[in-house]
Amino acid sequence: MTQQFSFKLKATDGKARTGVISTPRGEVRTPAFMPVGTAATVKAMMPESVRATGADILLGNTYHLMLRPTAERIDRLGGLHKFMNWDRPILTDSGGFQVMSLAGLRKLTEKGVTFKSHIDGSKHELTPERSMEIQRLLGSDIVMCFDECPALPANRDRIAESMRLSMRWAERSRDAFGDRPGHALFGIMQGGLEQDLREESAEALKSIGFEGYAVGGLAVGEGQEAMFDCLDYAPDSLPMDKPRYLMGVGKPDDIVGAVARGIDMMDCVLPSRSGRTGQVFTRYGVVNIKNARHADDPRPLDENCSCPACANYSRAYLHHVFRANEMISGMLLTWHNLHYFQEIMQGMRDAIAEGTFDAWQAAFHAQRAQGDIEPL
């Protein structure tokens, strides 16, 4: 068993890459999709079920866990892996994005951010040093730098100022992270949709030196076209031999487009959140299980899918349990969505390795464009 963190590129096809991240807790095949376990659980799923969908790694959330049940408590109970019964790799985000999007009154200074908890209004401070401490207490395998992520659209001066603050925080994060064999610290590139600011950010991060690099500050409302325009150049300014992580993405076609542009890792709440609201992702596009057209339909969601929702239940049943607010609805639909997302990742890994990524991508888009099967 390897005791170090490493990344090995196995094949490339155009800008698309496939490889393996090795950690003491196991290997992560890239491109990798990380299901989000915000509060130490992937909602509506058992850890072994998440693993059965093909997930190699989960994402945990610093902001949520520091507020409840607290990082100190998780540490006393043996760390996050033991706490949530997931023995494979975990990446934790830094808390920066949630402070921006969820926290009450927040005050930003050079030192860090003070904010009010969205749970009970209690006051907290998050700094690069505190974020590193929380993530160390959680015991995550991949730790993210503490950064500030401005909501887009924002003016150029605001984006530049924020990016430079994040780069100073990245340096403090690196210092505070210290020497932790087997654990990795990833830097986060910022700079909005400004190519020169993105490149400045990449240079700053490379001079500090990280085990991996994230593209942050996208999928925050700028739209797919603007995001892809940025990804046409942003990953290229990051080291070839380190994993590249696009934070908070996304829909199936976002994921495929990101991999085509050189991204290795992604995470998003979409498959689990959509599963709980009756939105199902299939190879033929999006199915809304709450629609009346499914009420008498004995067919599976997707006859080519081997997940429990498709293998064992009809659309009529899935429609019924969703309408009746039965818990099994969220469980089955989340399982299906996560299974489908991991199927996309496996399809891309195989295609890149075989040098057939363009053809795979064309077939993926063509199939989704067909739309759902005709109603009965």
Coordinates of N, CA and C in Angstrom, one line a residue, residues 27-263:
E27 N -7.0 4.2 -4.3 CA -6.8 4.9 -5.6 C -8.0 5.6 -6.1
V28 N -7.8 6.7 -6.8 CA -8.9 7.4 -7.4 C -8.7 7.4 -8.9
R29 N -9.6 6.8 -9.6 CA -9.4 6.8 -11.1 C -9.9 8.1 -11.7
T30 N -9.1 8.7 -12.5 CA -9.5 10.0 -13.1 C -9.7 9.8 -14.6
P31 N -10.7 10.6 -15.2 CA -11.5 11.6 -14.5 C -12.4 11.0 -13.5
A32 N -12.5 11.8 -12.3 CA -13.3 11.3 -11.2 C -14.4 12.3 -10.9
F33 N -15.6 11.7 -10.6 CA -16.7 12.5 -10.0 C -16.8 12.2 -8.6
M34 N -16.8 13.2 -7.7 CA -16.9 13.1 -6.3 C -18.3 13.4 -5.8
P35 N -19.1 12.4 -5.3 CA -20.4 12.7 -4.7 C -20.1 13.6 -3.5
V36 N -21.1 14.5 -3.2 CA -20.9 15.4 -2.1 C -21.6 14.9 -0.8
G37 N -20.8 14.7 0.2 CA -21.3 14.3 1.5 C -21.2 15.4 2.5
T38 N -22.0 16.5 2.2 CA -21.9 17.8 2.9 C -21.7 17.6 4.4
A39 N -22.7 17.0 5.1 CA -22.7 16.9 6.5 C -22.2 15.5 7.0
A40 N -21.2 14.9 6.3 CA -20.7 13.5 6.6 C -21.7 12.5 6.2
T41 N -22.5 12.8 5.2 CA -23.4 11.8 4.5 C -23.7 12.2 3.2
V42 N -23.7 11.3 2.2 CA -24.3 11.6 0.9 C -25.8 11.4 1.1
K43 N -26.6 12.4 1.0 CA -28.0 12.3 1.5 C -28.7 11.2 0.8
A44 N -29.5 10.4 1.6 CA -30.4 9.3 1.1 C -29.6 8.1 0.7
M45 N -28.3 8.1 1.0 CA -27.4 6.9 0.5 C -26.6 6.4 1.7
M46 N -26.5 5.0 1.7 CA -25.5 4.4 2.7 C -24.1 4.5 2.0
P47 N -23.0 4.6 2.8 CA -21.7 4.7 2.2 C -21.4 3.5 1.3
E48 N -21.8 2.3 1.6 CA -21.6 1.2 0.8 C -22.3 1.2 -0.6
S49 N -23.5 1.9 -0.5 CA -24.3 2.1 -1.8 C -23.5 3.1 -2.7
V50 N -23.0 4.2 -2.1 CA -22.2 5.2 -2.8 C -21.1 4.5 -3.5
R51 N -20.4 3.6 -2.8 CA -19.2 2.9 -3.3 C -19.7 2.0 -4.5
A52 N -20.9 1.4 -4.3 CA -21.4 0.5 -5.3 C -21.7 1.2 -6.7
T53 N -21.9 2.5 -6.6 CA -22.2 3.2 -7.8 C -20.9 3.4 -8.6
G54 N -19.7 3.2 -8.0 CA -18.4 3.4 -8.6 C -17.6 4.5 -8.1
A55 N -18.1 5.2 -7.0 CA -17.3 6.3 -6.5 C -16.1 5.9 -5.8
D56 N -14.9 6.5 -6.1 CA -13.7 6.2 -5.4 C -13.4 7.2 -4.3
I57 N -14.1 8.3 -4.3 CA -13.7 9.4 -3.3 C -15.0 10.3 -3.1
L58 N -15.1 10.8 -1.9 CA -16.2 11.7 -1.5 C -15.7 13.0 -1.2
L59 N -16.6 14.0 -1.2 CA -16.3 15.3 -0.7 C -17.0 15.6 0.6
G60 N -16.3 16.1 1.5 CA -16.9 16.6 2.8 C -16.8 18.1 2.9
N61 N -17.6 18.7 3.8 CA -17.7 20.1 3.8 C -17.3 20.8 5.1
T62 N -16.2 21.5 5.0 CA -15.6 22.1 6.2 C -16.6 23.0 6.9
Y63 N -17.2 23.9 6.2 CA -18.2 24.9 6.8 C -19.2 24.2 7.6
H64 N -19.9 23.2 7.0 CA -21.0 22.5 7.7 C -20.5 21.7 8.9
L65 N -19.4 21.0 8.7 CA -18.9 20.1 9.7 C -18.3 20.9 10.9
M66 N -17.7 22.1 10.6 CA -17.2 22.9 11.7 C -18.3 23.4 12.6
L67 N -19.5 23.7 12.0 CA -20.6 24.2 12.8 C -21.4 23.0 13.5
R68 N -21.4 21.9 12.9 CA -22.2 20.8 13.4 C -21.7 19.5 12.8
P69 N -21.2 18.5 13.5 CA -21.1 18.4 15.0 C -19.8 19.1 15.6
T70 N -19.0 19.7 14.8 CA -17.7 20.4 15.1 C -16.6 19.4 14.7
A71 N -15.5 20.0 14.2 CA -14.3 19.2 13.8 C -13.7 18.5 15.0
E72 N -13.7 19.3 16.2 CA -13.1 18.7 17.4 C -13.8 17.4 17.8
R73 N -15.2 17.4 17.7 CA -15.9 16.2 18.1 C -15.6 15.1 17.2
I74 N -15.6 15.4 15.9 CA -15.3 14.3 14.9 C -13.9 13.7 15.1
D75 N -12.9 14.6 15.5 CA -11.6 14.2 15.8 C -11.6 13.2 17.0
R76 N -12.3 13.6 18.1 CA -12.4 12.8 19.3 C -13.0 11.4 19.0
L77 N -13.9 11.4 18.0 CA -14.5 10.1 17.6 C -13.8 9.3 16.6
G78 N -12.6 9.8 16.3 CA -11.7 8.9 15.4 C -11.5 9.4 14.0
G79 N -12.0 10.7 13.7 CA -11.9 11.2 12.4 C -13.1 11.0 11.5
L80 N -13.1 11.7 10.4 CA -14.3 11.7 9.5 C -14.5 10.4 8.8
H81 N -13.5 9.7 8.4 CA -13.6 8.4 7.7 C -14.4 7.4 8.6
K82 N -13.9 7.3 9.9 CA -14.5 6.4 10.8 C -15.9 6.9 11.2
F83 N -16.0 8.2 11.4 CA -17.3 8.8 11.8 C -18.4 8.4 10.8
M84 N -18.1 8.6 9.5 CA -19.2 8.4 8.5 C -19.1 7.0 7.9
N85 N -18.2 6.1 8.3 CA -18.1 4.8 7.8 C -17.7 4.8 6.3
W86 N -16.7 5.6 5.9 CA -16.2 5.6 4.5 C -14.7 5.5 4.6
D87 N -14.2 4.3 4.2 CA -12.7 4.1 4.5 C -11.9 4.5 3.3
R88 N -12.5 5.0 2.3 CA -11.7 5.4 1.1 C -11.4 6.9 1.1
P89 N -10.7 7.5 0.1 CA -10.3 8.9 0.2 C -11.5 9.8 0.3
I90 N -11.2 10.9 1.0 CA -12.2 12.1 1.2 C -11.4 13.3 0.9
L91 N -12.0 14.2 0.1 CA -11.6 15.6 -0.1 C -12.5 16.5 0.7
T92 N -11.9 17.4 1.4 CA -12.7 18.4 2.1 C -12.4 19.8 1.4
D93 N -13.5 20.5 1.2 CA -13.4 21.9 0.7 C -13.0 22.8 1.9
S94 N -12.6 24.1 1.6 CA -12.0 24.9 2.7 C -13.1 25.7 3.5
G95 N -14.3 25.7 3.0 CA -15.3 26.5 3.7 C -15.6 27.9 3.1
G96 N -14.6 28.3 2.2 CA -14.7 29.6 1.7 C -16.0 29.9 0.9
F97 N -16.4 28.9 0.0 CA -17.5 29.1 -0.8 C -18.8 29.2 0.0
Q98 N -18.9 28.3 1.0 CA -20.2 28.3 1.8 C -20.3 29.6 2.7
V99 N -19.1 30.1 3.1 CA -19.2 31.4 3.8 C -19.8 32.4 2.9
M100 N -19.4 32.4 1.7 CA -19.9 33.4 0.7 C -21.4 33.2 0.5
S101 N -21.8 31.9 0.3 CA -23.2 31.6 -0.1 C -24.2 31.4 1.0
L102 N -23.8 31.0 2.1 CA -24.8 30.6 3.2 C -24.7 31.4 4.4
A103 N -23.6 31.9 4.8 CA -23.4 32.5 6.1 C -24.2 33.8 6.2
G104 N -24.6 34.2 7.4 CA -25.3 35.4 7.6 C -24.2 36.5 7.5
L105 N -24.4 37.6 8.2 CA -23.5 38.8 8.1 C -22.1 38.3 8.2
R106 N -21.3 38.7 7.2 CA -19.9 38.3 7.1 C -19.0 39.4 7.0
K107 N -17.9 39.4 7.6 CA -16.9 40.5 7.5 C -15.6 39.9 7.0
L108 N -15.1 40.5 5.9 CA -13.9 40.0 5.3 C -12.7 40.9 5.6
T109 N -11.6 40.4 6.1 CA -10.4 41.2 6.3 C -9.2 40.4 5.7
E110 N -8.1 41.0 5.8 CA -6.8 40.3 5.4 C -6.7 39.0 6.2
K111 N -7.0 39.0 7.4 CA -6.8 37.8 8.3 C -7.7 36.7 7.9
G112 N -9.0 37.0 7.6 CA -9.9 35.9 7.3 C -11.4 36.4 7.2
V113 N -12.3 35.6 7.6 CA -13.7 35.9 7.5 C -14.4 35.7 8.9
T114 N -15.1 36.6 9.4 CA -16.0 36.3 10.5 C -17.4 36.3 10.0
F115 N -18.2 35.4 10.5 CA -19.5 35.2 10.0 C -20.4 34.6 11.0
K116 N -21.7 34.7 10.8 CA -22.7 34.1 11.6 C -23.2 32.8 11.0
S117 N -23.3 31.8 11.9 CA -23.8 30.5 11.4 C -25.2 30.6 10.9
H118 N -25.5 29.9 9.8 CA -26.8 29.9 9.2 C -27.7 29.0 10.1
I119 N -27.1 28.2 11.0 CA -27.9 27.3 11.8 C -28.5 28.0 13.0
D120 N -27.6 28.6 13.8 CA -28.1 29.2 15.1 C -27.6 30.7 15.3
G121 N -27.0 31.3 14.3 CA -26.6 32.7 14.4 C -25.3 32.9 15.2
S122 N -24.7 31.8 15.7 CA -23.5 31.9 16.5 C -22.3 32.5 15.6
K123 N -21.4 33.2 16.3 CA -20.3 33.9 15.5 C -19.1 33.0 15.4
H124 N -18.5 33.0 14.2 CA -17.3 32.2 14.0 C -16.3 32.9 13.1
E125 N -15.1 32.5 13.2 CA -14.0 33.0 12.4 C -13.4 31.9 11.6
L126 N -13.2 32.2 10.3 CA -12.5 31.2 9.5 C -11.3 31.9 8.8
T127 N -10.1 31.4 9.0 CA -8.9 32.0 8.5 C -8.2 30.8 7.7
P128 N -7.2 31.1 6.9 CA -6.4 30.0 6.3 C -5.9 29.0 7.4
E129 N -5.4 29.5 8.5 CA -4.9 28.6 9.5 C -6.0 27.8 10.2
R130 N -7.1 28.4 10.5 CA -8.2 27.7 11.1 C -8.8 26.6 10.1
S131 N -8.9 27.0 8.8 CA -9.4 26.0 7.8 C -8.5 24.8 7.8
M132 N -7.2 25.0 7.8 CA -6.2 23.9 7.8 C -6.3 23.0 9.0
E133 N -6.6 23.7 10.2 CA -6.7 23.0 11.4 C -8.0 22.1 11.4
I134 N -9.1 22.7 10.9 CA -10.3 21.9 10.9 C -10.2 20.7 9.9
Q135 N -9.6 20.9 8.8 CA -9.4 19.8 7.8 C -8.4 18.8 8.4
R136 N -7.5 19.2 9.2 CA -6.6 18.2 9.8 C -7.3 17.4 10.9
L137 N -8.2 18.1 11.6 CA -9.0 17.4 12.6 C -9.9 16.4 12.0
L138 N -10.5 16.8 10.8 CA -11.4 15.8 10.1 C -10.6 14.7 9.5
G139 N -9.3 14.9 9.2 CA -8.5 13.8 8.7 C -8.6 13.5 7.2
S140 N -9.1 14.5 6.5 CA -9.3 14.3 5.0 C -8.0 14.1 4.3
D141 N -8.1 13.3 3.2 CA -6.9 13.0 2.4 C -6.4 14.1 1.5
I142 N -7.4 14.8 1.0 CA -7.1 16.0 0.1 C -7.7 17.2 0.8
V143 N -6.9 18.2 1.0 CA -7.3 19.4 1.8 C -7.3 20.5 0.8
M144 N -8.2 21.4 0.8 CA -8.3 22.6 -0.1 C -7.8 23.8 0.7
C145 N -7.0 24.7 -0.1 CA -6.7 26.0 0.5 C -7.9 26.8 0.8
F146 N -7.7 27.7 1.8 CA -8.8 28.6 2.1 C -8.8 29.8 1.1
D147 N -9.9 30.0 0.4 CA -9.9 31.1 -0.6 C -11.2 31.9 -0.5
E148 N -11.2 33.0 -1.2 CA -12.4 33.8 -1.3 C -12.9 33.7 -2.7
C149 N -14.2 33.5 -2.8 CA -14.8 33.3 -4.1 C -15.9 34.3 -4.3
P150 N -15.6 35.4 -5.1 CA -16.7 36.4 -5.3 C -17.7 35.8 -6.3
A151 N -19.0 36.2 -6.0 CA -20.1 35.8 -6.9 C -19.9 36.5 -8.3
L152 N -20.1 35.8 -9.4 CA -20.1 36.5 -10.7 C -21.5 36.9 -11.0
P153 N -21.8 37.9 -11.8 CA -20.8 38.8 -12.3 C -20.2 39.8 -11.3
A154 N -19.0 40.1 -11.4 CA -18.4 41.1 -10.5 C -17.4 41.9 -11.4
N155 N -17.1 43.2 -11.0 CA -16.2 44.0 -11.8 C -14.8 43.5 -11.7
R156 N -14.0 43.8 -12.7 CA -12.6 43.3 -12.8 C -11.8 43.7 -11.6
D157 N -11.9 44.9 -11.0 CA -11.1 45.3 -9.9 C -11.5 44.4 -8.7
R158 N -12.7 44.1 -8.5 CA -13.2 43.3 -7.4 C -12.6 41.9 -7.5
I159 N -12.7 41.3 -8.8 CA -12.2 40.0 -9.0 C -10.6 39.9 -8.8
A160 N -9.9 41.0 -9.3 CA -8.5 41.0 -9.1 C -8.1 41.1 -7.6
E161 N -8.7 41.9 -6.9 CA -8.5 42.1 -5.5 C -8.7 40.8 -4.7
S162 N -9.8 40.2 -5.0 CA -10.2 38.9 -4.4 C -9.2 37.8 -4.7
M163 N -8.8 37.7 -6.0 CA -7.9 36.7 -6.4 C -6.5 36.9 -5.7
R164 N -6.1 38.1 -5.6 CA -4.8 38.3 -4.9 C -4.8 38.0 -3.4
L165 N -6.0 38.3 -2.8 CA -6.2 37.9 -1.4 C -6.1 36.4 -1.3
S166 N -6.8 35.7 -2.2 CA -6.8 34.2 -2.2 C -5.4 33.7 -2.3
M167 N -4.6 34.3 -3.1 CA -3.2 33.9 -3.3 C -2.4 34.1 -2.1
R168 N -2.6 35.2 -1.4 CA -1.9 35.4 -0.1 C -2.4 34.3 1.0
W169 N -3.7 34.0 0.9 CA -4.3 33.0 1.8 C -3.7 31.6 1.4
A170 N -3.5 31.4 0.1 CA -2.9 30.1 -0.4 C -1.6 29.9 0.3
E171 N -0.8 30.9 0.3 CA 0.6 30.8 0.9 C 0.4 30.5 2.4
R172 N -0.5 31.2 3.1 CA -0.7 30.9 4.5 C -1.2 29.5 4.7
S173 N -2.1 29.1 3.8 CA -2.6 27.7 3.9 C -1.5 26.7 3.8
R174 N -0.6 26.9 2.8 CA 0.5 26.0 2.6 C 1.4 25.9 3.9
D175 N 1.7 27.1 4.5 CA 2.5 27.2 5.7 C 1.8 26.4 6.9
A176 N 0.5 26.7 7.0 CA -0.2 26.1 8.1 C -0.5 24.6 7.9
F177 N -0.5 24.1 6.7 CA -0.7 22.7 6.4 C 0.4 21.9 6.9
G178 N 1.6 22.4 6.8 CA 2.8 21.7 7.4 C 3.2 20.5 6.6
D179 N 3.8 19.6 7.3 CA 4.3 18.3 6.7 C 3.4 17.2 7.1
R180 N 2.6 16.7 6.1 CA 1.6 15.7 6.5 C 1.7 14.6 5.4
P181 N 2.7 13.6 5.6 CA 2.8 12.6 4.6 C 1.5 11.8 4.3
G182 N 1.2 11.5 3.1 CA 0.0 10.8 2.7 C -1.2 11.7 2.5
H183 N -1.1 13.0 2.9 CA -2.2 13.9 2.7 C -1.7 15.0 1.7
A184 N -2.7 15.5 1.0 CA -2.3 16.5 -0.1 C -3.0 17.8 0.1
L185 N -2.4 18.9 -0.3 CA -3.0 20.2 -0.2 C -3.1 20.7 -1.7
F186 N -4.3 21.1 -2.1 CA -4.6 21.6 -3.4 C -4.7 23.2 -3.3
G187 N -4.1 23.9 -4.3 CA -4.3 25.3 -4.4 C -5.5 25.6 -5.3
I188 N -6.1 26.7 -5.2 CA -7.3 27.1 -5.9 C -7.0 28.3 -6.8
M189 N -7.1 28.1 -8.1 CA -7.0 29.2 -9.0 C -8.2 30.1 -9.0
Q190 N -8.1 31.4 -9.0 CA -9.2 32.3 -9.1 C -9.0 33.3 -10.2
G191 N -9.8 34.2 -10.4 CA -9.6 35.2 -11.5 C -10.8 35.4 -12.3
G192 N -12.0 34.9 -11.9 CA -13.2 35.1 -12.7 C -13.1 34.6 -14.1
L193 N -13.5 35.5 -15.0 CA -13.5 35.1 -16.5 C -12.4 35.9 -17.2
E194 N -11.4 36.4 -16.4 CA -10.4 37.3 -17.0 C -9.1 36.4 -17.2
Q195 N -8.8 36.2 -18.4 CA -7.7 35.3 -18.7 C -6.3 35.7 -18.1
D196 N -6.0 37.0 -18.1 CA -4.7 37.4 -17.5 C -4.7 37.2 -16.0
L197 N -5.9 37.4 -15.3 CA -5.9 37.2 -13.9 C -5.8 35.7 -13.5
R198 N -6.5 34.9 -14.4 CA -6.3 33.4 -14.2 C -4.9 33.0 -14.3
E199 N -4.2 33.5 -15.3 CA -2.8 33.2 -15.5 C -1.9 33.7 -14.3
E200 N -2.2 34.9 -13.9 CA -1.5 35.4 -12.7 C -1.7 34.5 -11.5
S201 N -2.9 34.1 -11.3 CA -3.2 33.2 -10.2 C -2.5 31.9 -10.3
A202 N -2.5 31.3 -11.5 CA -1.8 30.0 -11.7 C -0.3 30.2 -11.4
E203 N 0.3 31.3 -11.8 CA 1.8 31.5 -11.6 C 2.0 31.6 -10.1
A204 N 1.2 32.3 -9.4 CA 1.3 32.5 -7.9 C 1.2 31.1 -7.2
L205 N 0.3 30.3 -7.6 CA 0.1 29.0 -7.0 C 1.3 28.0 -7.3
K206 N 1.7 28.1 -8.6 CA 2.9 27.2 -8.9 C 4.1 27.6 -8.2
S207 N 4.3 28.9 -7.9 CA 5.5 29.3 -7.1 C 5.4 28.8 -5.7
I208 N 4.2 28.7 -5.2 CA 4.0 28.2 -3.8 C 4.2 26.6 -3.8
G209 N 3.6 26.0 -4.8 CA 3.8 24.5 -4.9 C 2.7 23.7 -4.2
F210 N 1.9 23.0 -4.9 CA 0.8 22.2 -4.3 C 0.8 20.8 -4.9
E211 N 0.1 19.8 -4.3 CA 0.0 18.5 -4.8 C -1.0 18.3 -5.9
G212 N -1.9 19.4 -6.0 CA -2.9 19.4 -7.0 C -3.4 20.8 -7.1
Y213 N -4.2 21.1 -8.2 CA -4.7 22.4 -8.4 C -6.1 22.4 -8.8
A214 N -6.9 23.4 -8.3 CA -8.3 23.5 -8.6 C -8.6 24.7 -9.4
V215 N -9.6 24.7 -10.2 CA -10.1 25.8 -10.9 C -11.3 26.2 -10.1
G216 N -11.2 27.3 -9.4 CA -12.3 27.8 -8.5 C -13.1 28.9 -9.2
G217 N -14.2 29.3 -8.6 CA -14.9 30.5 -9.0 C -15.6 30.4 -10.3
L218 N -15.9 29.1 -10.7 CA -16.8 28.9 -11.9 C -18.0 28.2 -11.4
A219 N -19.0 28.0 -12.3 CA -20.3 27.4 -12.0 C -20.9 28.2 -10.8
V220 N -20.7 29.5 -10.9 CA -21.4 30.4 -9.9 C -22.3 31.4 -10.6
G221 N -22.9 31.0 -11.7 CA -23.9 31.8 -12.3 C -23.5 32.4 -13.7
E222 N -22.3 32.0 -14.1 CA -21.8 32.7 -15.4 C -22.3 32.0 -16.6
G223 N -22.9 30.8 -16.5 CA -23.4 30.1 -17.7 C -22.4 29.2 -18.3
Q224 N -22.9 28.1 -19.0 CA -21.9 27.1 -19.5 C -21.0 27.7 -20.6
E225 N -21.5 28.5 -21.4 CA -20.6 29.0 -22.5 C -19.4 29.8 -21.9
A226 N -19.7 30.7 -21.0 CA -18.6 31.5 -20.3 C -17.7 30.5 -19.6
M227 N -18.2 29.5 -18.9 CA -17.4 28.6 -18.2 C -16.5 27.8 -19.1
F228 N -17.0 27.3 -20.2 CA -16.2 26.6 -21.2 C -15.1 27.5 -21.8
D229 N -15.5 28.8 -22.1 CA -14.5 29.7 -22.6 C -13.3 29.8 -21.7
C230 N -13.6 29.9 -20.4 CA -12.5 30.0 -19.4 C -11.7 28.7 -19.3
L231 N -12.4 27.5 -19.4 CA -11.7 26.2 -19.4 C -10.9 25.9 -20.6
D232 N -11.2 26.7 -21.7 CA -10.4 26.5 -22.9 C -8.9 26.9 -22.6
Y233 N -8.7 27.8 -21.7 CA -7.3 28.2 -21.4 C -6.8 27.9 -19.9
A234 N -7.8 27.9 -19.0 CA -7.4 27.9 -17.5 C -6.6 26.6 -17.2
P235 N -7.0 25.4 -17.5 CA -6.3 24.2 -17.1 C -4.9 24.2 -17.7
D236 N -4.7 24.8 -18.9 CA -3.4 24.8 -19.6 C -2.3 25.5 -18.8
S237 N -2.7 26.4 -18.0 CA -1.7 27.1 -17.2 C -1.3 26.4 -15.9
L238 N -1.9 25.3 -15.7 CA -1.6 24.5 -14.5 C -0.7 23.3 -14.9
P239 N 0.1 22.8 -13.9 CA 1.1 21.8 -14.2 C 0.4 20.5 -14.8
M240 N 1.1 20.0 -15.8 CA 0.6 18.8 -16.5 C 0.6 17.6 -15.6
D241 N 1.5 17.5 -14.7 CA 1.7 16.3 -13.9 C 1.0 16.3 -12.5
K242 N 0.1 17.2 -12.3 CA -0.7 17.3 -11.1 C -2.2 17.2 -11.4
P243 N -3.0 16.7 -10.5 CA -4.4 16.6 -10.8 C -5.0 18.0 -10.9
R244 N -6.1 18.2 -11.7 CA -6.8 19.4 -11.9 C -8.2 19.2 -11.6
Y245 N -8.7 20.0 -10.7 CA -10.0 19.8 -10.1 C -10.9 21.0 -10.4
L246 N -12.0 20.8 -11.0 CA -13.0 21.9 -11.3 C -14.1 21.8 -10.2
M247 N -14.2 22.8 -9.4 CA -15.0 22.8 -8.2 C -16.5 23.1 -8.5
G248 N -17.4 22.2 -8.0 CA -18.8 22.5 -8.0 C -19.5 22.2 -9.4
V249 N -18.9 21.3 -10.2 CA -19.5 21.1 -11.5 C -19.8 19.6 -11.6
G250 N -20.9 19.2 -12.0 CA -22.0 19.9 -12.7 C -22.9 19.0 -13.3
K251 N -23.6 19.5 -14.3 CA -24.5 18.7 -15.1 C -23.7 17.8 -16.0
P252 N -24.3 16.7 -16.5 CA -23.6 15.7 -17.3 C -22.8 16.4 -18.5
D253 N -23.4 17.3 -19.2 CA -22.7 17.9 -20.3 C -21.6 18.9 -19.9
D254 N -21.8 19.5 -18.7 CA -20.7 20.3 -18.1 C -19.5 19.4 -17.8
I255 N -19.7 18.2 -17.3 CA -18.7 17.3 -16.9 C -17.9 16.9 -18.1
V256 N -18.6 16.5 -19.1 CA -18.0 16.0 -20.3 C -17.2 17.1 -21.0
G257 N -17.7 18.3 -21.0 CA -17.0 19.4 -21.6 C -15.8 19.8 -20.8
A258 N -15.9 19.7 -19.5 CA -14.7 20.0 -18.7 C -13.6 19.0 -18.9
V259 N -13.9 17.7 -19.0 CA -12.9 16.7 -19.2 C -12.3 16.9 -20.6
A260 N -13.1 17.3 -21.6 CA -12.5 17.5 -22.9 C -11.5 18.7 -22.9
R261 N -11.6 19.5 -21.8 CA -10.7 20.7 -21.7 C -9.6 20.5 -20.7
G262 N -9.4 19.2 -20.2 CA -8.2 18.9 -19.4 C -8.5 18.8 -17.9
I263 N -9.7 18.7 -17.5 CA -10.0 18.6 -16.1 C -10.0 17.1 -15.6

